XYZ file of C-alpha atoms in Angstrom:
168
model
C 91.923 113.417 123.609
C 95.039 111.915 125.179
C 92.984 110.271 127.948
C 90.684 108.717 125.342
C 93.733 107.475 123.435
C 95.088 105.818 126.562
C 91.745 104.177 127.402
C 91.455 102.646 123.941
C 95.121 101.681 124.127
C 94.397 99.760 127.322
C 91.455 98.024 125.622
C 93.678 97.072 122.702
C 96.373 95.872 125.045
C 93.953 93.625 126.939
C 92.627 92.199 123.670
C 96.108 91.458 122.407
C 97.137 89.866 125.677
C 94.205 87.501 125.286
C 95.054 86.691 121.661
C 98.191 84.742 122.472
C 96.399 82.662 125.089
C 93.811 81.359 122.609
C 93.940 77.763 121.465
C 91.676 78.038 118.434
C 91.955 80.257 115.388
C 88.455 81.776 115.599
C 88.950 83.175 119.121
C 92.433 84.347 118.196
C 91.039 86.342 115.260
C 88.175 87.752 117.375
C 90.682 89.086 119.891
C 92.736 90.599 117.054
C 89.600 92.229 115.639
C 88.817 93.868 118.991
C 92.408 95.043 119.269
C 92.408 96.572 115.763
C 89.268 98.582 116.528
C 90.819 99.905 119.742
C 94.217 100.635 118.170
C 92.604 102.525 115.285
C 90.899 104.846 117.762
C 94.035 105.065 119.934
C 96.295 106.161 117.070
C 93.643 108.535 115.731
C 93.439 110.266 119.111
C 97.240 110.550 119.213
C 97.392 111.908 115.659
C 99.669 108.985 114.733
C 98.042 108.371 111.393
C 100.622 105.826 110.249
C 99.310 103.514 112.957
C 95.685 103.929 111.927
C 96.043 102.520 108.405
C 97.102 98.934 109.209
C 94.712 98.658 112.138
C 91.754 99.999 110.184
C 92.478 97.686 107.252
C 92.973 94.931 109.822
C 89.339 95.215 110.891
C 88.244 94.154 107.407
C 91.026 91.572 107.191
C 89.851 89.848 110.386
C 86.203 89.955 109.304
C 87.258 88.298 106.051
C 89.565 85.755 107.696
C 86.751 84.716 110.038
C 84.852 83.576 106.934
C 87.684 81.277 105.919
C 86.354 77.729 105.823
C 82.752 79.009 105.684
C 82.838 80.914 102.402
C 84.829 79.622 99.463
C 85.965 83.104 98.362
C 87.474 83.802 101.803
C 89.821 80.832 101.442
C 91.317 81.931 98.135
C 95.105 82.401 98.383
C 94.759 85.841 96.799
C 92.961 87.172 99.904
C 96.041 87.753 102.103
C 97.892 89.204 99.122
C 94.992 91.579 98.542
C 95.127 92.832 102.139
C 98.892 93.254 101.994
C 98.560 95.304 98.783
C 95.730 97.408 100.258
C 97.862 98.175 103.313
C 100.879 99.190 101.265
C 98.740 101.163 98.810
C 96.958 103.177 101.500
C 100.220 103.456 103.434
C 102.019 105.053 100.503
C 99.025 107.231 99.620
C 98.982 108.674 103.150
C 102.758 108.620 103.598
C 103.820 111.452 105.847
C 107.033 110.296 107.522
C 109.438 107.413 106.934
C 108.502 105.977 110.353
C 105.011 105.232 108.961
C 106.501 102.348 106.969
C 106.957 100.344 110.181
C 103.260 99.690 110.921
C 102.628 98.783 107.285
C 105.525 96.302 107.355
C 104.206 94.891 110.638
C 100.768 94.518 109.083
C 102.284 92.422 106.299
C 103.547 89.971 108.929
C 100.182 90.076 110.742
C 98.337 89.207 107.539
C 100.617 86.248 106.894
C 100.375 85.102 110.517
C 96.578 85.283 110.687
C 96.232 83.440 107.383
C 97.997 80.455 108.904
C 95.784 77.709 110.245
C 98.172 76.973 113.087
C 97.785 79.229 116.156
C 101.367 78.284 117.086
C 102.731 79.625 113.791
C 100.535 82.721 114.142
C 102.090 83.395 117.541
C 105.626 82.814 116.263
C 105.204 85.245 113.346
C 103.747 87.782 115.803
C 107.137 88.309 117.435
C 108.543 90.493 114.580
C 105.172 92.283 114.487
C 105.506 93.252 118.141
C 109.131 94.312 117.711
C 108.249 96.508 114.716
C 105.309 98.162 116.477
C 107.454 98.620 119.604
C 109.864 100.764 117.581
C 106.986 102.702 115.978
C 105.329 103.324 119.350
C 108.554 104.732 120.800
C 108.766 107.235 117.918
C 105.112 108.358 118.041
C 104.923 108.563 121.829
C 102.446 105.741 122.343
C 103.579 104.718 125.793
C 100.705 102.285 126.168
C 101.801 100.812 122.832
C 105.335 100.295 124.160
C 103.932 98.566 127.242
C 101.588 96.526 125.052
C 104.259 95.249 122.699
C 106.522 94.370 125.612
C 103.680 92.458 127.272
C 102.784 90.813 123.941
C 106.287 89.423 123.581
C 106.133 88.096 127.167
C 102.640 86.682 126.497
C 103.820 84.860 123.378
C 106.758 83.387 125.269
C 104.436 82.393 128.141
C 102.130 80.665 125.678
C 105.020 78.645 124.222
C 106.204 77.779 127.722
C 102.728 76.545 128.688
C 102.500 74.444 125.503
C 105.916 72.930 126.132
C 105.062 72.199 129.769
C 101.838 70.390 128.770
C 103.624 68.243 126.191
C 106.411 67.258 128.619
């Protein structure tokens, strides 16, 4: 089960690395969707159920956010609030340890970041997400998660560096 967890963790890590290199919102959300599927399986295999909740809910969040601009209902301002409340509700309902609050808090930031129309703002808000999940991953023994969040922070910084270099 541990090997399977690591394989899906690597898939999630690759998807998240790609997310911060995207220039348009649709591709960014597609990468996040792939990552959430992989992380859900990864945390399930590790028995780290606090990590499953925000990633599983995230699958539906990304599917909904991809409809933004296509379907009127998907653009309603209540949509991100709904996903934040669902995350916190399921998080508290399945609360096992205080550490499980971290992924739910991170998911709140993710929801806000993905709702933004600006990929740059999405990337900026992703920094506290990565820091929060980095702490969670240390506590639950997700070594691939620790590597992922470290790489994500570097990837975000690289993306900003590339943008700055192009505009100079």
